[in-house]
PDB file of C-alpha atoms in Angstrom:
ATOM      1  CA  MET A   1       0.000   0.000   0.000  1.00  0.00           C
ATOM      2  CA  ILE A   2       1.086   3.573  -0.712  1.00  0.00           C
ATOM      3  CA  LEU A   3       0.246   6.056   2.045  1.00  0.00           C
ATOM      4  CA  ALA A   4      -0.241   9.731   1.168  1.00  0.00           C
ATOM      5  CA  PHE A   5      -0.021  12.397   3.853  1.00  0.00           C
ATOM      6  CA  VAL A   6      -2.406  15.188   2.845  1.00  0.00           C
ATOM      7  CA  GLU A   7      -3.077  18.709   4.076  1.00  0.00           C
ATOM      8  CA  HIS A   8      -6.209  20.802   3.918  1.00  0.00           C
ATOM      9  CA  ALA A   9      -7.485  24.321   4.542  1.00  0.00           C
ATOM     10  CA  ASP A  10     -10.819  24.382   6.339  1.00  0.00           C
ATOM     11  CA  GLY A  11     -11.597  20.898   5.091  1.00  0.00           C
ATOM     12  CA  GLN A  12     -10.628  21.603   1.461  1.00  0.00           C
ATOM     13  CA  LEU A  13      -7.841  19.478  -0.021  1.00  0.00           C
ATOM     14  CA  ASP A  14      -4.988  21.781  -1.007  1.00  0.00           C
ATOM     15  CA  ARG A  15      -3.381  21.774  -4.430  1.00  0.00           C
ATOM     16  CA  LEU A  16       0.024  20.382  -3.431  1.00  0.00           C
ATOM     17  CA  SER A  17      -1.677  17.484  -1.624  1.00  0.00           C
ATOM     18  CA  ALA A  18      -3.670  16.721  -4.771  1.00  0.00           C
ATOM     19  CA  GLU A  19      -0.363  16.640  -6.654  1.00  0.00           C
ATOM     20  CA  SER A  20       1.160  14.238  -4.116  1.00  0.00           C
ATOM     21  CA  LEU A  21      -1.888  11.969  -4.469  1.00  0.00           C
ATOM     22  CA  ALA A  22      -1.210  11.862  -8.222  1.00  0.00           C
ATOM     23  CA  LEU A  23       2.309  10.594  -7.474  1.00  0.00           C
ATOM     24  CA  ALA A  24       0.967   8.099  -4.920  1.00  0.00           C
ATOM     25  CA  ARG A  25      -1.517   6.791  -7.477  1.00  0.00           C
ATOM     26  CA  ARG A  26       1.232   6.247 -10.052  1.00  0.00           C
ATOM     27  CA  LEU A  27       3.352   4.398  -7.514  1.00  0.00           C
ATOM     28  CA  GLY A  28       0.375   2.268  -6.501  1.00  0.00           C
ATOM     29  CA  ALA A  29      -0.227   1.304 -10.118  1.00  0.00           C
ATOM     30  CA  ALA A  30       3.465   0.480 -10.607  1.00  0.00           C
ATOM     31  CA  VAL A  31       3.661  -1.886  -7.624  1.00  0.00           C
ATOM     32  CA  LYS A  32       0.054  -3.094  -8.029  1.00  0.00           C
ATOM     33  CA  THR A  33      -1.238  -1.915  -4.681  1.00  0.00           C
ATOM     34  CA  GLY A  34      -3.806   0.519  -3.340  1.00  0.00           C
ATOM     35  CA  VAL A  35      -3.512   4.097  -2.086  1.00  0.00           C
ATOM     36  CA  GLU A  36      -4.629   5.338   1.317  1.00  0.00           C
ATOM     37  CA  ALA A  37      -4.403   8.807   2.834  1.00  0.00           C
ATOM     38  CA  VAL A  38      -3.673  10.161   6.306  1.00  0.00           C
ATOM     39  CA  ALA A  39      -4.707  13.623   7.488  1.00  0.00           C
ATOM     40  CA  ILE A  40      -4.947  15.619  10.670  1.00  0.00           C
ATOM     41  CA  GLY A  41      -8.654  16.325  11.016  1.00  0.00           C
ATOM     42  CA  GLY A  42     -10.833  17.148   8.011  1.00  0.00           C
ATOM     43  CA  GLU A  43     -13.722  14.689   7.842  1.00  0.00           C
ATOM     44  CA  SER A  44     -14.945  16.454   4.695  1.00  0.00           C
ATOM     45  CA  LEU A  45     -11.814  15.310   2.824  1.00  0.00           C
ATOM     46  CA  ALA A  46     -13.274  11.848   2.163  1.00  0.00           C
ATOM     47  CA  ALA A  47     -14.843  12.828  -1.163  1.00  0.00           C
ATOM     48  CA  ALA A  48     -11.798  14.723  -2.422  1.00  0.00           C
ATOM     49  CA  VAL A  49      -9.189  12.084  -1.588  1.00  0.00           C
ATOM     50  CA  GLY A  50     -11.521   9.444  -3.003  1.00  0.00           C
ATOM     51  CA  ARG A  51     -11.682  11.298  -6.324  1.00  0.00           C
ATOM     52  CA  HIS A  52      -7.881  11.388  -6.294  1.00  0.00           C
ATOM     53  CA  GLY A  53      -7.579   7.623  -5.850  1.00  0.00           C
ATOM     54  CA  ALA A  54      -7.404   6.959  -2.089  1.00  0.00           C
ATOM     55  CA  ASP A  55      -9.559   4.111  -0.812  1.00  0.00           C
ATOM     56  CA  VAL A  56      -9.215   4.936   2.895  1.00  0.00           C
ATOM     57  CA  LEU A  57      -8.778   8.201   4.798  1.00  0.00           C
ATOM     58  CA  HIS A  58      -7.053   7.773   8.153  1.00  0.00           C
ATOM     59  CA  LEU A  59      -8.053  10.731  10.325  1.00  0.00           C
ATOM     60  CA  ALA A  60      -5.796  11.543  13.272  1.00  0.00           C
ATOM     61  CA  GLN A  61      -7.735  12.804  16.268  1.00  0.00           C
ATOM     62  CA  LEU A  62      -5.492  15.129  18.238  1.00  0.00           C
ATOM     63  CA  ASP A  63      -6.234  17.212  21.323  1.00  0.00           C
ATOM     64  CA  ASP A  64      -4.999  20.252  19.380  1.00  0.00           C
ATOM     65  CA  GLY A  65      -7.531  19.641  16.594  1.00  0.00           C
ATOM     66  CA  ASP A  66      -6.024  20.413  13.211  1.00  0.00           C
ATOM     67  CA  ALA A  67      -3.728  23.164  14.534  1.00  0.00           C
ATOM     68  CA  TYR A  68      -0.200  22.715  13.221  1.00  0.00           C
ATOM     69  CA  VAL A  69       1.981  20.944  15.797  1.00  0.00           C
ATOM     70  CA  PRO A  70       4.844  19.494  13.709  1.00  0.00           C
ATOM     71  CA  ASP A  71       6.089  16.760  16.048  1.00  0.00           C
ATOM     72  CA  ALA A  72       2.540  15.666  16.833  1.00  0.00           C
ATOM     73  CA  TRP A  73       1.689  15.472  13.143  1.00  0.00           C
ATOM     74  CA  ALA A  74       4.860  13.458  12.535  1.00  0.00           C
ATOM     75  CA  ALA A  75       3.905  11.122  15.396  1.00  0.00           C
ATOM     76  CA  ALA A  76       0.494  10.602  13.766  1.00  0.00           C
ATOM     77  CA  VAL A  77       2.067   9.701  10.418  1.00  0.00           C
ATOM     78  CA  GLY A  78       4.570   7.445  12.200  1.00  0.00           C
ATOM     79  CA  ASP A  79       1.671   5.733  13.998  1.00  0.00           C
ATOM     80  CA  ARG A  80       0.083   4.822  10.644  1.00  0.00           C
ATOM     81  CA  ILE A  81       3.404   3.610   9.259  1.00  0.00           C
ATOM     82  CA  GLY A  82       3.728   1.251  12.215  1.00  0.00           C
ATOM     83  CA  ALA A  83       0.123   0.064  11.960  1.00  0.00           C
ATOM     84  CA  LEU A  84      -0.145  -0.282   8.178  1.00  0.00           C
ATOM     85  CA  GLY A  85       3.382  -1.039   6.968  1.00  0.00           C
ATOM     86  CA  PRO A  86       3.135   0.855   3.658  1.00  0.00           C
ATOM     87  CA  GLU A  87       5.700   0.412   0.917  1.00  0.00           C
ATOM     88  CA  ALA A  88       6.071   4.172   0.645  1.00  0.00           C
ATOM     89  CA  VAL A  89       4.771   7.404   2.144  1.00  0.00           C
ATOM     90  CA  VAL A  90       4.256  10.401  -0.125  1.00  0.00           C
ATOM     91  CA  ALA A  91       3.880  13.964   1.153  1.00  0.00           C
ATOM     92  CA  PRO A  92       3.191  17.272  -0.594  1.00  0.00           C
ATOM     93  CA  GLY A  93       6.138  19.516  -1.371  1.00  0.00           C
ATOM     94  CA  SER A  94       4.903  22.164   1.050  1.00  0.00           C
ATOM     95  CA  VAL A  95       6.774  23.619   4.003  1.00  0.00           C
ATOM     96  CA  ARG A  96       4.672  21.524   6.369  1.00  0.00           C
ATOM     97  CA  GLY A  97       4.826  18.381   4.262  1.00  0.00           C
ATOM     98  CA  LEU A  98       8.611  18.531   4.104  1.00  0.00           C
ATOM     99  CA  GLU A  99       8.963  19.263   7.819  1.00  0.00           C
ATOM    100  CA  VAL A 100       6.634  16.472   8.920  1.00  0.00           C
ATOM    101  CA  LEU A 101       8.278  13.894   6.650  1.00  0.00           C
ATOM    102  CA  ALA A 102      11.760  14.937   7.783  1.00  0.00           C
ATOM    103  CA  VAL A 103      10.778  14.391  11.423  1.00  0.00           C
ATOM    104  CA  VAL A 104       9.268  11.005  10.549  1.00  0.00           C
ATOM    105  CA  ALA A 105      12.480  10.007   8.754  1.00  0.00           C
ATOM    106  CA  ALA A 106      14.655  11.031  11.697  1.00  0.00           C
ATOM    107  CA  ARG A 107      12.506   9.281  14.290  1.00  0.00           C
ATOM    108  CA  LEU A 108      12.066   6.030  12.396  1.00  0.00           C
ATOM    109  CA  GLY A 109      15.459   5.915  10.691  1.00  0.00           C
ATOM    110  CA  LEU A 110      13.897   5.777   7.221  1.00  0.00           C
ATOM    111  CA  PRO A 111      15.289   7.124   3.936  1.00  0.00           C
ATOM    112  CA  LEU A 112      13.743  10.321   2.569  1.00  0.00           C
ATOM    113  CA  ALA A 113      13.907  11.668  -0.986  1.00  0.00           C
ATOM    114  CA  ALA A 114      12.548  15.220  -1.184  1.00  0.00           C
ATOM    115  CA  ASN A 115      11.351  17.245  -4.179  1.00  0.00           C
ATOM    116  CA  CYS A 116      10.840  14.293  -6.514  1.00  0.00           C
ATOM    117  CA  ILE A 117       9.713  14.861 -10.085  1.00  0.00           C
ATOM    118  CA  ASP A 118       9.844  11.185 -11.085  1.00  0.00           C
ATOM    119  CA  VAL A 119       9.940   7.882  -9.181  1.00  0.00           C
ATOM    120  CA  HIS A 120      10.387   4.330 -10.485  1.00  0.00           C
ATOM    121  CA  PRO A 121       9.832   1.430  -8.061  1.00  0.00           C
ATOM    122  CA  GLY A 122      12.309  -1.400  -8.403  1.00  0.00           C
ATOM    123  CA  ASP A 123      15.199  -2.985  -6.574  1.00  0.00           C
ATOM    124  CA  PRO A 124      16.237  -0.400  -5.550  1.00  0.00           C
ATOM    125  CA  TRP A 125      13.767   2.382  -6.285  1.00  0.00           C
ATOM    126  CA  SER A 126      15.114   5.140  -8.537  1.00  0.00           C
ATOM    127  CA  VAL A 127      14.151   8.785  -8.133  1.00  0.00           C
ATOM    128  CA  THR A 128      14.740  12.027  -9.995  1.00  0.00           C
ATOM    129  CA  ARG A 129      14.618  15.033  -7.726  1.00  0.00           C
ATOM    130  CA  GLN A 130      15.258  18.741  -7.839  1.00  0.00           C
ATOM    131  CA  ARG A 131      18.369  20.077  -6.126  1.00  0.00           C
ATOM    132  CA  TRP A 132      19.810  23.538  -5.562  1.00  0.00           C
ATOM    133  CA  ALA A 133      16.472  25.319  -5.930  1.00  0.00           C
ATOM    134  CA  GLY A 134      15.638  23.373  -9.083  1.00  0.00           C
ATOM    135  CA  SER A 135      18.768  24.466 -10.965  1.00  0.00           C
ATOM    136  CA  LEU A 136      19.827  20.825 -11.390  1.00  0.00           C
ATOM    137  CA  LEU A 137      18.277  17.366 -11.284  1.00  0.00           C
ATOM    138  CA  GLU A 138      19.686  14.477  -9.289  1.00  0.00           C
ATOM    139  CA  GLU A 139      19.297  10.808 -10.181  1.00  0.00           C
ATOM    140  CA  ALA A 140      19.386   8.704  -7.007  1.00  0.00           C
ATOM    141  CA  THR A 141      18.360   5.356  -5.595  1.00  0.00           C
ATOM    142  CA  LEU A 142      16.182   4.772  -2.550  1.00  0.00           C
ATOM    143  CA  GLU A 143      16.333   1.671  -0.371  1.00  0.00           C
ATOM    144  CA  GLY A 144      14.625   0.853   2.900  1.00  0.00           C
ATOM    145  CA  PRO A 145      11.643  -0.962   4.429  1.00  0.00           C
ATOM    146  CA  VAL A 146       9.479   2.146   3.885  1.00  0.00           C
ATOM    147  CA  LYS A 147      10.388   4.817   1.341  1.00  0.00           C
ATOM    148  CA  LEU A 148       9.561   8.430   2.210  1.00  0.00           C
ATOM    149  CA  LEU A 149       9.092  10.829  -0.696  1.00  0.00           C
ATOM    150  CA  SER A 150       7.836  14.348  -1.230  1.00  0.00           C
ATOM    151  CA  ALA A 151       6.486  15.513  -4.580  1.00  0.00           C
ATOM    152  CA  ALA A 152       8.176  18.592  -6.007  1.00  0.00           C
ATOM    153  CA  PRO A 153       5.648  21.436  -6.251  1.00  0.00           C
ATOM    154  CA  HIS A 154       3.744  21.382  -9.552  1.00  0.00           C
ATOM    155  CA  ALA A 155       5.599  18.347 -10.899  1.00  0.00           C
ATOM    156  CA  PHE A 156       2.404  16.239 -10.950  1.00  0.00           C
ATOM    157  CA  PRO A 157      -1.128  17.147 -12.103  1.00  0.00           C
ATOM    158  CA  ALA A 158      -3.435  18.396  -9.356  1.00  0.00           C
ATOM    159  CA  ASP A 159      -6.601  18.005 -11.440  1.00  0.00           C
ATOM    160  CA  GLU A 160      -6.143  14.353 -12.375  1.00  0.00           C
ATOM    161  CA  MET A 161      -9.155  12.395 -11.082  1.00  0.00           C
ATOM    162  CA  VAL A 162     -10.168   8.733 -10.971  1.00  0.00           C
ATOM    163  CA  ALA A 163     -13.243   8.011 -13.078  1.00  0.00           C
ATOM    164  CA  GLY A 164     -16.147   6.582 -11.087  1.00  0.00           C
ATOM    165  CA  ALA A 165     -14.354   6.977  -7.756  1.00  0.00           C
ATOM    166  CA  THR A 166     -16.346   6.949  -4.524  1.00  0.00           C
ATOM    167  CA  ASP A 167     -15.697   8.636  -1.193  1.00  0.00           C
ATOM    168  CA  ALA A 168     -12.778   7.224   0.758  1.00  0.00           C
ATOM    169  CA  ARG A 169     -13.709   5.168   3.812  1.00  0.00           C
ATOM    170  CA  ILE A 170     -12.930   7.135   6.971  1.00  0.00           C
ATOM    171  CA  GLU A 171     -10.957   5.382   9.699  1.00  0.00           C
ATOM    172  CA  PRO A 172     -10.285   7.610  12.727  1.00  0.00           C
ATOM    173  CA  PHE A 173      -7.338   6.892  15.004  1.00  0.00           C
ATOM    174  CA  ALA A 174      -5.888   8.493  18.129  1.00  0.00           C
ATOM    175  CA  PRO A 175      -2.071   8.400  18.194  1.00  0.00           C
ATOM    176  CA  THR A 176      -0.261   8.689  21.497  1.00  0.00           C
ATOM    177  CA  ILE A 177       0.940  12.274  21.788  1.00  0.00           C
ATOM    178  CA  GLY A 178       2.907  13.502  24.810  1.00  0.00           C
ATOM    179  CA  GLU A 179       4.082  16.905  25.934  1.00  0.00           C
ATOM    180  CA  ARG A 180       7.376  16.346  24.119  1.00  0.00           C
ATOM    181  CA  GLU A 181       5.517  16.428  20.800  1.00  0.00           C
ATOM    182  CA  ARG A 182       3.709  19.628  21.764  1.00  0.00           C
ATOM    183  CA  ARG A 183       6.737  21.757  22.594  1.00  0.00           C
ATOM    184  CA  VAL A 184       6.614  23.482  19.208  1.00  0.00           C
ATOM    185  CA  ARG A 185       3.267  24.741  17.983  1.00  0.00           C
ATOM    186  CA  VAL A 186       1.679  27.631  16.133  1.00  0.00           C
ATOM    187  CA  ALA A 187       1.242  30.551  18.530  1.00  0.00           C
ATOM    188  CA  ARG A 188      -0.964  32.730  16.332  1.00  0.00           C
ATOM    189  CA  ARG A 189      -2.004  33.341  12.749  1.00  0.00           C
ATOM    190  CA  LEU A 190      -1.773  36.582  10.814  1.00  0.00           C
ATOM    191  CA  ALA A 191      -4.180  37.107   7.931  1.00  0.00           C
ATOM    192  CA  PRO A 192      -2.670  38.360   4.655  1.00  0.00           C
ATOM    193  CA  GLU A 193      -2.628  42.121   4.306  1.00  0.00           C
ATOM    194  CA  THR A 194      -4.451  41.992   1.000  1.00  0.00           C
ATOM    195  CA  GLY A 195      -7.441  39.965  -0.108  1.00  0.00           C
ATOM    196  CA  GLY A 196      -8.414  38.886  -3.611  1.00  0.00           C
ATOM    197  CA  VAL A 197      -7.058  35.959  -5.571  1.00  0.00           C
ATOM    198  CA  SER A 198      -4.504  33.745  -3.847  1.00  0.00           C
ATOM    199  CA  LEU A 199      -1.081  33.964  -5.496  1.00  0.00           C
ATOM    200  CA  THR A 200      -0.510  30.210  -5.439  1.00  0.00           C
ATOM    201  CA  ASP A 201      -3.976  29.417  -6.833  1.00  0.00           C
ATOM    202  CA  ALA A 202      -4.294  32.219  -9.402  1.00  0.00           C
ATOM    203  CA  ARG A 203      -4.741  31.245 -13.047  1.00  0.00           C
ATOM    204  CA  VAL A 204      -3.049  34.496 -14.074  1.00  0.00           C
ATOM    205  CA  VAL A 205      -0.172  36.194 -12.243  1.00  0.00           C
ATOM    206  CA  VAL A 206       1.237  39.581 -13.215  1.00  0.00           C
ATOM    207  CA  GLY A 207       4.738  39.907 -11.806  1.00  0.00           C
ATOM    208  CA  GLY A 208       6.729  43.060 -11.274  1.00  0.00           C
ATOM    209  CA  GLY A 209      10.457  43.432 -10.721  1.00  0.00           C
ATOM    210  CA  ARG A 210      13.019  46.128 -10.155  1.00  0.00           C
ATOM    211  CA  GLY A 211      12.154  47.566 -13.570  1.00  0.00           C
ATOM    212  CA  VAL A 212       8.798  48.792 -12.252  1.00  0.00           C
ATOM    213  CA  GLY A 213      10.841  51.497 -10.575  1.00  0.00           C
ATOM    214  CA  SER A 214       8.949  52.235  -7.364  1.00  0.00           C
ATOM    215  CA  ALA A 215       6.150  51.181  -5.040  1.00  0.00           C
ATOM    216  CA  GLU A 216       3.848  53.643  -6.825  1.00  0.00           C
ATOM    217  CA  GLY A 217       4.683  52.027 -10.147  1.00  0.00           C
ATOM    218  CA  PHE A 218       2.846  48.891  -9.069  1.00  0.00           C
ATOM    219  CA  ALA A 219      -0.497  50.631  -9.590  1.00  0.00           C
ATOM    220  CA  MET A 220      -0.362  49.613 -13.276  1.00  0.00           C
ATOM    221  CA  ILE A 221       0.618  46.041 -12.317  1.00  0.00           C
ATOM    222  CA  GLU A 222      -2.334  45.834  -9.921  1.00  0.00           C
ATOM    223  CA  GLU A 223      -4.678  47.208 -12.581  1.00  0.00           C
ATOM    224  CA  LEU A 224      -3.610  44.634 -15.166  1.00  0.00           C
ATOM    225  CA  ALA A 225      -3.895  41.795 -12.648  1.00  0.00           C
ATOM    226  CA  GLY A 226      -7.391  42.976 -11.731  1.00  0.00           C
ATOM    227  CA  LEU A 227      -8.531  43.142 -15.353  1.00  0.00           C
ATOM    228  CA  LEU A 228      -7.300  39.575 -15.880  1.00  0.00           C
ATOM    229  CA  GLY A 229      -8.809  38.287 -12.630  1.00  0.00           C
ATOM    230  CA  GLY A 230      -5.337  37.434 -11.408  1.00  0.00           C
ATOM    231  CA  ALA A 231      -2.866  38.110  -8.627  1.00  0.00           C
ATOM    232  CA  VAL A 232       0.230  40.282  -8.280  1.00  0.00           C
ATOM    233  CA  GLY A 233       3.625  38.636  -7.853  1.00  0.00           C
ATOM    234  CA  VAL A 234       7.014  40.241  -7.320  1.00  0.00           C
ATOM    235  CA  SER A 235      10.708  39.479  -7.433  1.00  0.00           C
ATOM    236  CA  ARG A 236      12.986  39.430  -4.398  1.00  0.00           C
ATOM    237  CA  ALA A 237      14.474  42.806  -5.372  1.00  0.00           C
ATOM    238  CA  VAL A 238      11.045  44.360  -4.924  1.00  0.00           C
ATOM    239  CA  THR A 239      10.475  42.989  -1.435  1.00  0.00           C
ATOM    240  CA  SER A 240      14.051  43.860  -0.457  1.00  0.00           C
ATOM    241  CA  ALA A 241      13.354  47.445  -1.496  1.00  0.00           C
ATOM    242  CA  GLY A 242      10.232  47.458   0.660  1.00  0.00           C
ATOM    243  CA  TRP A 243       7.926  48.202  -2.275  1.00  0.00           C
ATOM    244  CA  ARG A 244       5.667  45.152  -1.765  1.00  0.00           C
ATOM    245  CA  PRO A 245       5.096  42.559   0.994  1.00  0.00           C
ATOM    246  CA  HIS A 246       7.003  39.275   1.109  1.00  0.00           C
ATOM    247  CA  THR A 247       3.698  37.367   0.742  1.00  0.00           C
ATOM    248  CA  GLU A 248       3.745  38.378  -2.940  1.00  0.00           C
ATOM    249  CA  GLN A 249       7.285  37.187  -3.642  1.00  0.00           C
ATOM    250  CA  VAL A 250       7.710  34.499  -6.286  1.00  0.00           C
ATOM    251  CA  GLY A 251      10.851  32.404  -6.153  1.00  0.00           C
ATOM    252  CA  GLN A 252      13.085  30.145  -4.135  1.00  0.00           C
ATOM    253  CA  THR A 253      12.414  32.024  -0.884  1.00  0.00           C
ATOM    254  CA  GLY A 254       8.841  32.918  -1.810  1.00  0.00           C
ATOM    255  CA  ALA A 255       5.871  31.250  -3.468  1.00  0.00           C
ATOM    256  CA  ARG A 256       6.042  28.685  -6.248  1.00  0.00           C
ATOM    257  CA  ILE A 257       3.276  29.313  -8.729  1.00  0.00           C
ATOM    258  CA  ALA A 258       1.747  27.379 -11.629  1.00  0.00           C
ATOM    259  CA  PRO A 259      -0.683  29.734 -13.374  1.00  0.00           C
ATOM    260  CA  ASP A 260      -1.955  29.368 -16.922  1.00  0.00           C
ATOM    261  CA  LEU A 261      -0.285  32.711 -17.694  1.00  0.00           C
ATOM    262  CA  TYR A 262       2.570  34.534 -15.986  1.00  0.00           C
ATOM    263  CA  ILE A 263       3.315  38.074 -17.202  1.00  0.00           C
ATOM    264  CA  ALA A 264       6.766  39.092 -15.979  1.00  0.00           C
ATOM    265  CA  CYS A 265       7.190  42.867 -16.107  1.00  0.00           C
ATOM    266  CA  GLY A 266      10.643  44.342 -15.593  1.00  0.00           C
ATOM    267  CA  ILE A 267      11.995  41.111 -14.086  1.00  0.00           C
ATOM    268  CA  SER A 268      15.492  40.040 -15.147  1.00  0.00           C
ATOM    269  CA  GLY A 269      14.903  36.374 -14.262  1.00  0.00           C
ATOM    270  CA  ALA A 270      17.563  35.225 -11.815  1.00  0.00           C
ATOM    271  CA  ILE A 271      17.520  31.471 -11.144  1.00  0.00           C
ATOM    272  CA  GLN A 272      15.946  32.057  -7.731  1.00  0.00           C
ATOM    273  CA  HIS A 273      12.936  33.672  -9.422  1.00  0.00           C
ATOM    274  CA  ILE A 274      12.727  31.124 -12.239  1.00  0.00           C
ATOM    275  CA  VAL A 275      12.396  28.370  -9.629  1.00  0.00           C
ATOM    276  CA  GLY A 276       9.157  29.969  -8.487  1.00  0.00           C
ATOM    277  CA  CYS A 277       7.532  30.558 -11.875  1.00  0.00           C
ATOM    278  CA  LYS A 278       8.836  27.849 -14.225  1.00  0.00           C
ATOM    279  CA  ALA A 279       5.713  25.704 -13.697  1.00  0.00           C
ATOM    280  CA  ALA A 280       3.602  28.384 -15.417  1.00  0.00           C
ATOM    281  CA  LYS A 281       2.001  27.041 -18.601  1.00  0.00           C
ATOM    282  CA  THR A 282       2.784  30.223 -20.521  1.00  0.00           C
ATOM    283  CA  ILE A 283       5.258  33.004 -19.675  1.00  0.00           C
ATOM    284  CA  LEU A 284       5.084  36.449 -21.279  1.00  0.00           C
ATOM    285  CA  ALA A 285       8.095  38.650 -20.525  1.00  0.00           C
ATOM    286  CA  ILE A 286       8.070  42.434 -20.891  1.00  0.00           C
ATOM    287  CA  ASN A 287      11.559  43.890 -20.654  1.00  0.00           C
ATOM    288  CA  THR A 288      13.776  46.472 -22.332  1.00  0.00           C
ATOM    289  CA  ASP A 289      16.713  44.040 -22.263  1.00  0.00           C
ATOM    290  CA  PRO A 290      16.455  41.351 -24.967  1.00  0.00           C
ATOM    291  CA  ASP A 291      19.278  39.415 -23.274  1.00  0.00           C
ATOM    292  CA  ALA A 292      17.669  39.246 -19.824  1.00  0.00           C
ATOM    293  CA  PRO A 293      17.695  35.653 -18.464  1.00  0.00           C
ATOM    294  CA  ILE A 294      13.870  35.643 -18.287  1.00  0.00           C
ATOM    295  CA  MET A 295      13.809  35.677 -22.104  1.00  0.00           C
ATOM    296  CA  ALA A 296      15.251  32.169 -22.239  1.00  0.00           C
ATOM    297  CA  GLN A 297      12.279  30.943 -20.197  1.00  0.00           C
ATOM    298  CA  ALA A 298       9.562  33.003 -21.865  1.00  0.00           C
ATOM    299  CA  ASP A 299       7.142  31.657 -24.455  1.00  0.00           C
ATOM    300  CA  TYR A 300       6.475  35.191 -25.669  1.00  0.00           C
ATOM    301  CA  ALA A 301       8.432  38.400 -25.202  1.00  0.00           C
ATOM    302  CA  VAL A 302       7.799  42.092 -25.692  1.00  0.00           C
ATOM    303  CA  ILE A 303      11.000  44.132 -25.942  1.00  0.00           C
ATOM    304  CA  GLY A 304       9.914  47.507 -24.663  1.00  0.00           C
ATOM    305  CA  ASP A 305       9.281  49.816 -21.741  1.00  0.00           C
ATOM    306  CA  LEU A 306       6.757  48.239 -19.369  1.00  0.00           C
ATOM    307  CA  ARG A 307       5.435  51.747 -18.562  1.00  0.00           C
ATOM    308  CA  GLU A 308       4.160  51.877 -22.137  1.00  0.00           C
ATOM    309  CA  VAL A 309       3.374  48.216 -22.744  1.00  0.00           C
ATOM    310  CA  VAL A 310       1.418  47.411 -19.568  1.00  0.00           C
ATOM    311  CA  PRO A 311      -0.982  50.394 -19.835  1.00  0.00           C
ATOM    312  CA  ALA A 312      -1.513  49.539 -23.513  1.00  0.00           C
ATOM    313  CA  ILE A 313      -2.504  45.962 -22.625  1.00  0.00           C
ATOM    314  CA  ALA A 314      -4.805  47.252 -19.888  1.00  0.00           C
ATOM    315  CA  ALA A 315      -6.445  49.711 -22.300  1.00  0.00           C
ATOM    316  CA  ALA A 316      -7.046  46.947 -24.838  1.00  0.00           C
ATOM    317  CA  LEU A 317      -8.623  44.758 -22.171  1.00  0.00           C
ATOM    318  CA  ARG A 318     -10.929  47.565 -21.056  1.00  0.00           C
ATOM    319  CA  ARG A 319     -12.104  48.024 -24.655  1.00  0.00           C
ATOM    320  CA  SER A 320     -12.811  44.311 -25.142  1.00  0.00           C
TER     321      SER A 320
END
């Protein structure tokens, strides 16, 4: 059996977890076994994980509810590993997914391959994974009684469903959690400063870099994003300058996005930024420098001043 650790937001399966279920399903088909899921709370997940191929949803019942307590979550996943003996455990390539799986690996002495883009079961298992912020790929082997893997963000389809699937059967369990596992926990949550479309879920992202010139210059970027029903993204240079909040940063130390369209305005395209946007289906770059690194990644390019090009696009959209 392949066990998938999944996350949710208010009972809704998140995108990266759907991607990890796609990997789990492929592994299950390769070794001719089923897929089951484990989650912390979230009874309403049964339908979603069922559509993504899981037959059973193991729900951990913790005194902290579904609040993030990393060691407690790792103990819950470890409990299911001990009880079920899966061939492999797959987690989403999120901050939490990676942290929980790393704790599980350390506690149980199991091998962990993070940020996988391809996995082939065998003797031993072979994996292809991203290293150095996605700037290179590593071919490696994985051996052990239980293989731990995380799916690289946006490497597997989140919208791939199983035809005729039914709701997963819910099996609650109560792992033993002591005070040691509760030493680190979330103290409070801060809501994002801006509302609107989530950057990581947006189908269109309009990105702005140093070339925008100032915080005030982002008014045109916001307008274009609004006309397209999208979100604003920025490069690290912009957040370093204090023009926009870090929550909008796209890149190695920010968000990794996979929109249908990414419009990069005045962004040179350093590798750290490309890591965050390379999963976009289409990239349009607007830049005065035809030799900017972003041009090598772009599907379409406009060589010109973004202060002229962006308002022109916005005007055309308003007329349509």
